[in-house]
Coordinates of N, CA and C in Angstrom, one line a residue:
M265 N 1.1 -1.3 0.2 CA 0.1 0.1 -0.2 C 0.9 0.9 0.1
K266 N 1.7 1.2 1.1 CA 2.6 2.2 0.8 C 3.5 2.8 -0.7
K267 N 4.1 1.7 -0.6 CA 4.4 2.0 -2.7 C 3.5 2.0 -3.9
F268 N 2.7 1.7 -3.3 CA 1.3 2.6 -4.2 C 0.9 3.9 -3.8
L269 N 0.7 4.1 -3.0 CA 0.9 6.1 -2.6 C 2.4 6.2 -2.7
L270 N 3.5 5.9 -2.9 CA 4.7 6.6 -3.2 C 4.6 6.8 -4.5
A271 N 4.0 6.0 -5.3 CA 3.7 6.1 -6.5 C 3.1 6.7 -7.6
A272 N 1.9 7.0 -6.7 CA 0.7 7.7 -7.0 C 1.4 9.5 -7.1
V273 N 2.0 9.2 -5.5 CA 2.7 10.7 -5.3 C 4.1 11.4 -6.4
A274 N 4.9 10.3 -6.8 CA 5.9 10.4 -7.7 C 5.3 10.7 -9.2
T275 N 4.1 9.9 -9.4 CA 3.5 10.0 -10.9 C 2.7 11.9 -10.9
L276 N 2.6 12.1 -9.7 CA 1.7 13.3 -9.6 C 3.0 14.4 -9.6
L277 N 3.8 14.2 -9.1 CA 4.7 15.3 -9.1 C 5.3 15.3 -10.4
F278 N 5.7 14.4 -10.9 CA 6.4 14.5 -12.5 C 5.6 14.8 -13.6
A279 N 4.3 14.6 -13.0 CA 3.3 15.7 -14.1 C 2.9 16.7 -14.1
N280 N 3.7 17.0 -12.9 CA 3.1 18.6 -12.3 C 4.6 19.3 -13.1
Y281 N 6.0 18.8 -12.8 CA 7.1 18.8 -13.6 C 6.9 18.9 -14.9
I282 N 6.3 18.5 -15.7 CA 6.0 18.1 -17.0 C 5.7 19.1 -17.5
S283 N 4.5 19.5 -16.6 CA 3.4 20.6 -17.6 C 4.4 21.8 -17.2
A284 N 5.3 22.1 -16.1 CA 5.9 23.2 -16.0 C 6.9 23.3 -17.1
Q285 N 7.3 22.4 -17.7 CA 7.9 22.9 -18.9 C 8.0 23.2 -20.3
A286 N 8.9 23.9 -20.6 CA 8.1 24.7 -21.9 C 9.1 23.4 -23.3
Y287 N 8.2 24.0 -24.0 CA 8.8 22.9 -25.2 C 8.3 23.6 -27.0
E288 N 9.1 23.2 -27.5 CA 9.3 23.4 -29.0 C 7.9 22.8 -29.6
G289 N 7.1 24.2 -30.7 CA 6.0 24.0 -31.3 C 5.8 24.3 -32.4
I290 N 4.8 24.6 -33.1 CA 4.1 25.3 -34.0 C 2.9 26.2 -33.6
L291 N 3.2 27.3 -34.1 CA 1.7 28.3 -33.9 C 1.5 28.8 -35.6
K292 N 0.3 28.2 -36.1 CA -0.7 28.5 -37.1 C -0.7 30.5 -37.5
V293 N -0.4 31.2 -38.0 CA -0.7 32.6 -37.8 C -0.1 33.2 -39.8
K294 N -2.0 33.7 -39.7 CA -2.3 33.8 -41.1 C -2.4 32.4 -41.9
K295 N -2.4 30.8 -41.7 CA -2.4 30.2 -42.7 C -0.7 29.4 -42.6
V296 N 0.0 30.5 -41.7 CA 1.4 30.4 -42.0 C 1.9 29.6 -40.2
E297 N 2.4 28.3 -40.7 CA 3.3 27.9 -39.6 C 4.8 28.2 -39.3
E298 N 4.8 28.8 -38.0 CA 5.4 29.5 -37.3 C 5.9 28.9 -36.0
P299 N 7.5 28.7 -36.0 CA 7.9 27.5 -34.9 C 7.9 28.9 -33.6
A300 N 7.2 27.5 -32.8 CA 7.1 29.1 -31.5 C 7.6 27.6 -30.5
I301 N 8.3 28.4 -29.5 CA 8.1 28.0 -27.9 C 7.4 27.9 -26.8
I302 N 6.8 27.4 -26.6 CA 5.3 26.6 -26.0 C 5.5 26.4 -24.6
M303 N 4.7 27.1 -23.4 CA 4.7 26.7 -22.4 C 3.3 26.5 -21.7
V304 N 2.7 26.3 -20.6 CA 1.3 25.6 -20.4 C 1.4 26.5 -18.8
Y305 N 0.6 27.8 -18.5 CA 0.6 28.2 -16.9 C -0.7 27.6 -16.4
N306 N -0.7 27.3 -15.4 CA -2.1 27.0 -14.5 C -3.1 28.4 -14.3
Y307 N -3.4 28.9 -14.8 CA -3.5 30.5 -14.6 C -4.3 31.4 -15.2
P308 N -5.3 32.0 -15.2 CA -5.8 33.0 -16.2 C -4.8 33.6 -17.4
A309 N -5.5 33.6 -18.3 CA -4.5 34.6 -19.0 C -4.8 36.0 -18.8
D310 N -5.0 36.7 -18.4 CA -4.9 38.4 -17.9 C -3.9 38.0 -17.1
V311 N -3.7 37.3 -15.6 CA -3.1 36.8 -14.7 C -1.2 36.6 -15.4
V312 N -1.4 35.4 -16.3 CA 0.3 35.7 -16.8 C 0.5 36.7 -17.8
E313 N -0.9 37.3 -18.6 CA -0.2 38.1 -19.4 C 0.6 39.7 -18.3
N314 N -0.1 39.8 -17.4 CA 0.5 40.8 -16.7 C 1.2 40.4 -15.9
A315 N 2.4 39.5 -15.7 CA 3.5 38.7 -14.9 C 4.0 39.3 -16.1
F316 N 4.0 38.8 -17.6 CA 5.3 39.3 -18.5 C 5.5 40.7 -18.5
K317 N 4.1 41.2 -18.7 CA 4.4 42.5 -18.7 C 5.4 43.4 -18.1
A318 N 4.9 42.7 -16.8 CA 5.7 43.0 -15.5 C 7.3 43.1 -15.5
R319 N 7.4 41.8 -16.6 CA 8.8 41.1 -16.2 C 9.4 42.2 -17.5
L320 N 8.7 42.3 -18.4 CA 9.6 42.9 -19.3 C 9.6 44.4 -19.4
A321 N 8.5 45.1 -18.4 CA 8.8 46.5 -18.1 C 9.7 46.2 -17.2
D322 N 10.3 45.7 -16.4 CA 11.3 45.9 -15.7 C 13.0 45.9 -16.5
M323 N 12.6 45.0 -17.6 CA 13.7 45.3 -18.7 C 13.7 46.1 -19.5
R324 N 12.8 47.4 -19.1 CA 12.5 48.4 -19.9 C 12.1 48.3 -21.6
L325 N 11.7 47.2 -21.6 CA 11.3 47.1 -22.4 C 9.6 47.8 -22.6
K326 N 9.5 48.0 -23.9 CA 7.8 48.6 -24.0 C 7.2 47.9 -25.2
G327 N 5.8 47.2 -25.0 CA 5.5 46.1 -26.4 C 4.0 46.7 -26.4
D328 N 3.3 46.1 -27.6 CA 2.5 46.7 -27.9 C 1.4 45.8 -28.8
K329 N 0.0 46.2 -28.1 CA -0.9 44.6 -28.9 C -1.2 45.1 -30.2
S330 N -1.1 43.7 -31.5 CA -1.2 44.2 -32.5 C -1.9 42.3 -32.9
K331 N -3.1 42.4 -33.4 CA -3.3 41.4 -34.2 C -3.8 40.0 -33.0
G332 N -4.1 40.3 -31.7 CA -4.0 39.4 -30.4 C -2.8 38.5 -29.7
F333 N -1.7 39.3 -30.6 CA 0.1 39.2 -29.6 C 0.0 40.3 -29.2
L334 N 0.9 39.9 -28.3 CA 1.4 41.1 -27.5 C 3.1 41.0 -27.9
V335 N 3.4 42.2 -28.7 CA 4.8 42.3 -29.7 C 5.7 43.1 -29.1
Y336 N 7.1 42.8 -29.1 CA 8.3 43.5 -28.8 C 9.3 43.7 -29.8
S337 N 9.1 44.7 -30.9 CA 10.3 44.8 -31.3 C 11.5 45.4 -31.2
R338 N 12.5 44.6 -31.9 CA 13.8 45.3 -31.8 C 14.2 45.4 -30.0
S339 N 13.7 44.2 -29.1 CA 13.8 44.1 -28.1 C 15.2 42.9 -28.0
I340 N 15.6 43.6 -26.6 CA 16.4 42.6 -26.1 C 16.4 42.2 -24.8
I341 N 16.3 40.4 -24.9 CA 16.2 39.7 -23.5 C 17.1 38.8 -23.3
N342 N 18.3 39.2 -22.7 CA 19.4 38.5 -22.7 C 19.2 37.7 -22.0
E343 N 18.3 36.9 -21.3 CA 18.3 35.1 -21.2 C 18.1 34.8 -22.1
V344 N 17.7 35.4 -23.6 CA 17.1 34.8 -25.0 C 18.2 34.8 -25.6
A345 N 18.9 35.8 -26.0 CA 19.9 36.5 -26.7 C 20.4 37.9 -26.6
P346 N 21.6 38.3 -27.0 CA 22.2 39.5 -26.3 C 22.1 40.4 -27.5
T347 N 21.3 40.0 -28.9 CA 21.0 41.2 -29.4 C 19.5 41.3 -29.7
P348 N 19.5 42.4 -30.4 CA 17.4 43.1 -30.6 C 16.7 41.7 -31.7
L349 N 15.8 40.8 -30.9 CA 14.8 40.1 -31.9 C 13.5 41.1 -31.6
D350 N 12.6 40.3 -32.3 CA 11.7 40.5 -32.4 C 10.6 39.6 -32.4
Y351 N 10.3 39.3 -30.4 CA 9.1 39.0 -29.9 C 7.8 39.0 -29.9
S352 N 7.1 38.3 -30.0 CA 5.7 38.0 -29.9 C 5.2 36.9 -29.4
F353 N 4.7 37.2 -28.2 CA 3.5 36.2 -27.0 C 1.9 36.7 -27.7
K354 N 1.7 35.0 -27.6 CA 0.4 34.9 -27.6 C -0.1 34.3 -26.7
F355 N -1.2 34.5 -26.1 CA -2.2 34.0 -24.4 C -3.0 33.2 -25.0
D356 N -3.1 32.1 -24.9 CA -4.8 31.6 -25.1 C -5.0 30.8 -23.8
E357 N -6.3 30.9 -23.5 CA -6.8 30.9 -22.3 C -7.7 29.6 -22.9
N358 N -7.7 28.7 -21.5 CA -8.8 27.2 -21.8 C -9.2 26.7 -20.2
G359 N -10.5 26.0 -20.4 CA -10.4 25.3 -19.0 C -11.9 26.2 -18.4
K360 N -12.5 25.4 -17.7 CA -13.6 26.1 -17.0 C -13.4 27.3 -16.1
K361 N -13.6 28.3 -15.2 CA -13.8 29.3 -14.5 C -13.3 28.6 -13.1
G362 N -11.9 29.4 -12.8 CA -11.4 28.6 -11.8 C -10.5 27.8 -12.0
K363 N -10.9 27.0 -13.2 CA -9.4 26.2 -13.6 C -9.0 26.5 -14.9
E364 N -8.7 27.8 -14.8 CA -8.1 28.2 -16.3 C -7.2 27.8 -16.7
T365 N -6.2 27.5 -17.7 CA -4.8 27.4 -17.9 C -4.6 28.4 -19.2
T366 N -3.3 28.7 -19.3 CA -3.0 29.8 -20.4 C -1.8 29.0 -21.3
T367 N -2.3 29.4 -22.3 CA -1.0 28.4 -23.3 C -0.3 29.7 -23.3
V368 N 1.0 29.8 -23.9 CA 2.1 30.6 -23.8 C 3.0 30.6 -25.5
Y369 N 2.3 31.0 -26.3 CA 3.3 31.1 -27.3 C 4.3 32.2 -27.8
M370 N 5.4 31.6 -27.9 CA 6.8 32.6 -28.1 C 7.0 32.8 -29.3
L371 N 6.7 33.8 -30.2 CA 7.5 33.5 -31.4 C 9.1 34.6 -31.4
M372 N 9.9 34.4 -32.0 CA 11.0 34.9 -31.9 C 11.4 35.2 -33.6
K373 N 11.9 36.5 -34.2 CA 12.2 36.9 -35.4 C 13.4 37.7 -35.2
G374 N 13.9 38.0 -36.4 CA 15.3 38.6 -36.4 C 16.7 38.4 -36.9
D375 N 17.4 38.9 -37.4 CA 18.8 39.0 -37.7 C 19.6 39.3 -36.6
N376 N 20.4 37.8 -36.1 CA 21.6 37.7 -34.8 C 22.4 36.6 -35.2
S377 N 23.4 36.9 -34.5 CA 24.5 35.7 -34.1 C 24.1 34.3 -34.2
L378 N 22.8 34.4 -33.1 CA 22.3 32.8 -32.8 C 21.7 32.4 -33.9
S379 N 21.5 33.1 -34.3 CA 20.4 32.6 -36.0 C 21.0 31.2 -36.8
N380 N 22.1 31.1 -36.6 CA 22.6 29.7 -36.9 C 22.7 28.7 -35.7
D381 N 22.1 28.9 -34.8 CA 22.4 27.9 -33.5 C 20.8 27.8 -33.1
P382 N 19.8 27.8 -33.6 CA 18.9 27.5 -33.5 C 18.5 26.7 -31.8
A383 N 19.2 25.7 -31.7 CA 19.3 24.9 -30.7 C 19.1 25.2 -28.8
T384 N 20.5 26.8 -29.3 CA 20.7 27.5 -28.5 C 19.5 28.6 -28.2
M385 N 19.2 28.8 -29.1 CA 18.0 29.5 -29.2 C 16.7 29.3 -28.5
A386 N 16.5 27.7 -29.0 CA 15.2 27.2 -28.2 C 15.5 26.8 -26.6
R387 N 16.7 26.4 -26.5 CA 17.2 26.3 -25.1 C 16.9 27.2 -24.1
N388 N 17.2 28.9 -24.7 CA 17.4 30.3 -23.8 C 15.6 30.4 -23.9
A389 N 15.3 30.2 -24.3 CA 13.8 30.7 -24.5 C 13.2 29.6 -23.8
K390 N 13.3 28.4 -23.7 CA 12.9 27.5 -22.6 C 12.8 27.9 -21.2
S391 N 14.3 28.1 -21.5 CA 14.3 28.9 -19.8 C 13.8 29.8 -19.6
F392 N 14.0 30.8 -20.7 CA 13.1 32.5 -20.2 C 11.8 32.1 -19.9
L393 N 10.9 31.0 -20.0 CA 9.3 30.5 -20.5 C 9.1 29.9 -18.5
E394 N 10.4 29.2 -18.5 CA 10.2 28.4 -17.0 C 10.3 29.3 -16.0
S395 N 11.4 30.0 -16.5 CA 11.8 31.1 -15.3 C 10.3 32.2 -14.9
M396 N 9.6 32.6 -15.7 CA 8.6 32.8 -15.4 C 7.5 32.9 -14.6
M397 N 7.7 31.7 -14.2 CA 6.7 31.1 -12.9 C 6.8 31.9 -11.7
P398 N 7.5 31.6 -11.4 CA 7.4 32.6 -9.8 C 6.7 34.6 -9.9
G399 N 6.8 35.4 -11.2 CA 6.2 35.6 -12.1 C 4.4 35.9 -11.9
V400 N 4.1 34.7 -12.3 CA 3.1 34.6 -13.0 C 2.4 34.4 -11.4
E401 N 3.1 33.3 -10.6 CA 2.4 33.0 -9.4 C 2.4 34.4 -8.5
K402 N 3.3 35.4 -8.7 CA 2.8 36.2 -7.7 C 2.1 37.7 -8.3
S403 N 1.8 37.4 -9.9 CA 0.7 38.2 -10.6 C -0.6 37.2 -10.0
N404 N -0.7 36.3 -9.8 CA -2.0 35.6 -9.3 C -2.4 36.2 -8.0
L405 N -0.9 36.4 -7.2 CA -1.5 36.5 -5.5 C -2.1 38.0 -5.9
V406 N -1.6 38.9 -6.8 CA -2.0 40.2 -6.8 C -3.7 40.7 -7.0
A407 N -3.5 39.3 -8.2 CA -5.2 39.5 -8.6 C -5.9 39.3 -7.7
Q408 N -5.4 38.2 -7.0 CA -6.6 37.4 -5.5 C -6.3 38.6 -4.7
I409 N -5.8 39.2 -4.2 CA -5.8 40.6 -3.4 C -6.8 41.5 -4.0
K410 N -6.2 41.9 -4.9 CA -7.5 43.0 -5.7 C -8.5 42.4 -5.6
K411 N -9.1 40.8 -6.1 CA -10.6 41.1 -6.0 C -10.9 40.5 -4.8
Q412 N -9.9 40.3 -3.6 CA -10.3 40.2 -2.3 C -10.9 41.9 -1.9
E413 N -10.0 42.6 -2.4 CA -10.2 43.7 -1.6 C -11.3 44.3 -2.4
E414 N -11.9 44.1 -3.4 CA -13.3 44.3 -4.3 C -14.2 43.6 -3.7
V415 N -14.4 42.6 -3.2 CA -15.0 42.1 -2.2 C -15.4 42.5 -0.7
M416 N -13.9 43.2 -0.6 CA -14.2 43.7 0.8 C -15.0 45.1 0.9
V417 N -14.6 45.4 -0.2 CA -15.3 46.7 -0.3 C -17.2 47.1 -0.8
K418 N -17.2 45.7 -1.4 CA -19.0 45.2 -1.6 C -19.2 45.2 -0.4
E419 N -18.9 44.2 1.0 CA -19.2 43.8 1.7 C -19.1 45.1 3.1
E420 N -18.3 45.8 3.2 CA -18.5 47.3 3.5 C -19.6 48.2 3.4
K421 N -19.9 48.5 2.4 CA -20.6 49.2 1.8 C -22.2 48.6 2.1
R422 N -22.0 46.9 2.0 CA -23.3 46.6 2.4 C -24.2 46.7 3.5
L423 N -22.6 46.8 4.7 CA -23.0 47.1 5.7 C -23.2 48.3 6.2
K424 N -22.1 49.0 5.5 CA -22.7 51.3 6.0 C -24.8 50.9 5.5
E425 N -25.1 50.2 4.2 CA -26.4 50.1 3.5 C -27.2 49.7 5.0
L426 N -26.7 48.8 5.6 CA -27.8 48.3 7.0 C -27.6 49.3 8.1
K427 N -26.9 49.8 8.4 CA -26.6 50.8 9.3 C -27.2 51.8 9.2
D428 N -27.4 52.7 7.9 CA -28.2 53.5 7.3 C -29.6 53.6 7.7
D429 N -29.9 52.2 7.0 CA -31.3 51.7 7.3 C -31.6 52.0 8.8
Q430 N -30.8 51.3 9.7 CA -30.9 50.9 11.1 C -31.1 52.8 11.5
S431 N -30.5 53.2 11.2 CA -30.4 55.0 11.8 C -31.9 55.5 11.0
D432 N -32.0 55.0 9.7 CA -33.4 55.2 9.2 C -34.7 55.2 10.0
L433 N -34.4 53.9 10.3 CA -35.7 53.2 11.4 C -35.4 53.5 12.8
E434 N -34.5 53.9 13.3 CA -34.5 54.6 15.1 C -35.3 55.7 14.8
K435 N -35.0 56.2 13.6 CA -35.4 57.7 13.8 C -36.7 57.9 13.6
K436 N -37.0 56.5 12.5 CA -38.5 57.2 12.6 C -39.5 56.5 14.0
L437 N -38.6 55.6 14.5 CA -39.3 55.0 16.0 C -39.3 56.3 16.9
K438 N -38.4 56.9 16.7 CA -38.5 58.2 17.9 C -39.0 58.9 17.2
E439 N -39.7 59.2 15.9 CA -40.7 60.6 15.1 C -41.8 59.8 15.9
N440 N -42.3 58.7 15.8 CA -42.8 57.2 16.0 C -43.4 58.1 17.8
E441 N -42.8 57.8 18.2 CA -42.6 57.6 20.0 C -43.4 59.2 20.2
T442 N -42.8 60.6 19.6 CA -43.5 61.2 19.6 C -44.4 61.8 19.5
K443 N -44.9 61.3 18.0 CA -46.0 61.4 17.6 C -47.3 60.2 18.8
Q444 N -46.7 59.4 19.3 CA -47.9 59.0 20.2 C -47.6 59.6 21.4
Q445 N -46.9 60.2 21.6 CA -47.3 60.9 23.2 C -48.1 62.2 23.1
S446 N -48.1 62.8 21.8 CA -48.6 63.9 21.3 C -50.3 63.7 21.5
Q447 N -50.5 62.3 20.3 CA -51.4 61.6 20.5 C -52.1 61.8 21.8
Q448 N -51.7 61.0 22.4 CA -51.7 60.4 24.1 C -52.8 61.6 24.6
K449 N -52.2 62.5 24.3 CA -52.3 64.3 25.6 C -53.4 64.6 24.5
V450 N -53.7 63.8 23.5 CA -55.0 64.9 22.7 C -56.0 63.8 23.0
I451 N -55.4 62.4 23.5 CA -56.7 61.9 23.7 C -57.3 62.0 25.3
E452 N -56.1 62.2 26.1 CA -56.6 62.8 27.5 C -57.5 63.9 27.2
S453 N -57.2 64.9 26.6 CA -58.1 66.2 26.5 C -59.3 66.0 25.8
Q454 N -59.2 65.1 24.7 CA -61.0 64.9 24.4 C -61.6 64.0 25.7
R455 N -61.2 62.9 26.2 CA -61.4 62.2 27.2 C -61.9 63.4 28.3
S456 N -61.4 64.2 28.5 CA -61.8 65.2 29.5 C -63.1 66.2 29.1
I457 N -62.8 66.4 28.1 CA -64.2 67.1 27.6 C -65.6 66.0 27.0
L458 N -65.0 64.4 27.4 CA -66.5 64.0 27.1 C -66.9 63.9 28.7
A459 N -66.1 63.3 29.5 CA -66.2 63.3 31.2 C -67.2 64.6 31.7
D460 N -66.5 66.2 30.6 CA -67.3 66.9 31.5 C -69.0 66.8 30.6
L461 N -68.7 66.8 29.1 CA -70.1 67.0 28.8 C -71.4 65.5 29.5
K462 N -70.3 64.2 29.7 CA -71.6 63.5 30.2 C -72.4 64.2 31.8
K463 N -71.3 64.7 32.4 CA -71.9 65.3 33.8 C -72.9 66.5 33.3
K464 N -72.8 67.0 32.6 CA -73.6 67.8 32.2 C -75.2 67.5 31.6
N465 N -75.1 66.5 31.4 CA -76.0 65.2 30.7 C -76.8 64.8 32.1
N466 N -76.3 64.5 33.2 CA -76.9 63.9 34.0 C -77.6 64.6 34.9

C-alpha cells in the first residue's frame, strides 16, 4: 500500500513537473505555421499576461498589442539572446472558470548571431518561459488580493447600507414615539371634554 501511495505521489509530482516545462511547437499565423516555444501555465490569461508585461517592463521594454499578440519589436531579452529580436507572445486561455490554463506561444524573429544556432535559441527561450513561473504566481496573488479587496469594499458598503437603514428606522421610531406622546395628550384632552359633557347630561 505504501509503495502504491509513493508511486502515485511520484507520478503526480512528475506530471506537474512536465506540465511546468516549456517545449518547441508550431503556431499557425495567417495560415502559416510559425515555430514557437510553448508553455502552459495553470492560471487565467490576464494573470499570465500581466506577469509577462511586468517582467519585460522591468527590462525597460515596451510592448504593443497587435492582432492578438503582445509584440516587442527590436528588443533585447538577455536570457534569450544578446542582440535585438522581434518577440511576439500569444496567450490562449482554456478551461472552466476557476480552473483556467493559459498556453503561451513565444515567437522570435530577426537577424542575430544566434540565428545559426536554433538549438541554443530554443533552449534559452524555454528557460526564459520556465523562469516566468514565480512572476506568474506573484501576478496571480496580486489578482487575488485585488479581487478580495473588491469583495471587502462590496461587503463594507452593504454593512454601511444596513447601518443607514437602522439609523433611518431608529429615527422613524423616535418620531413615532413623539407622535404617540402627542396623540396621547390629544386623547386625554378629548376624554376630559367627554367627561364634562357626560356630567352636564346627568
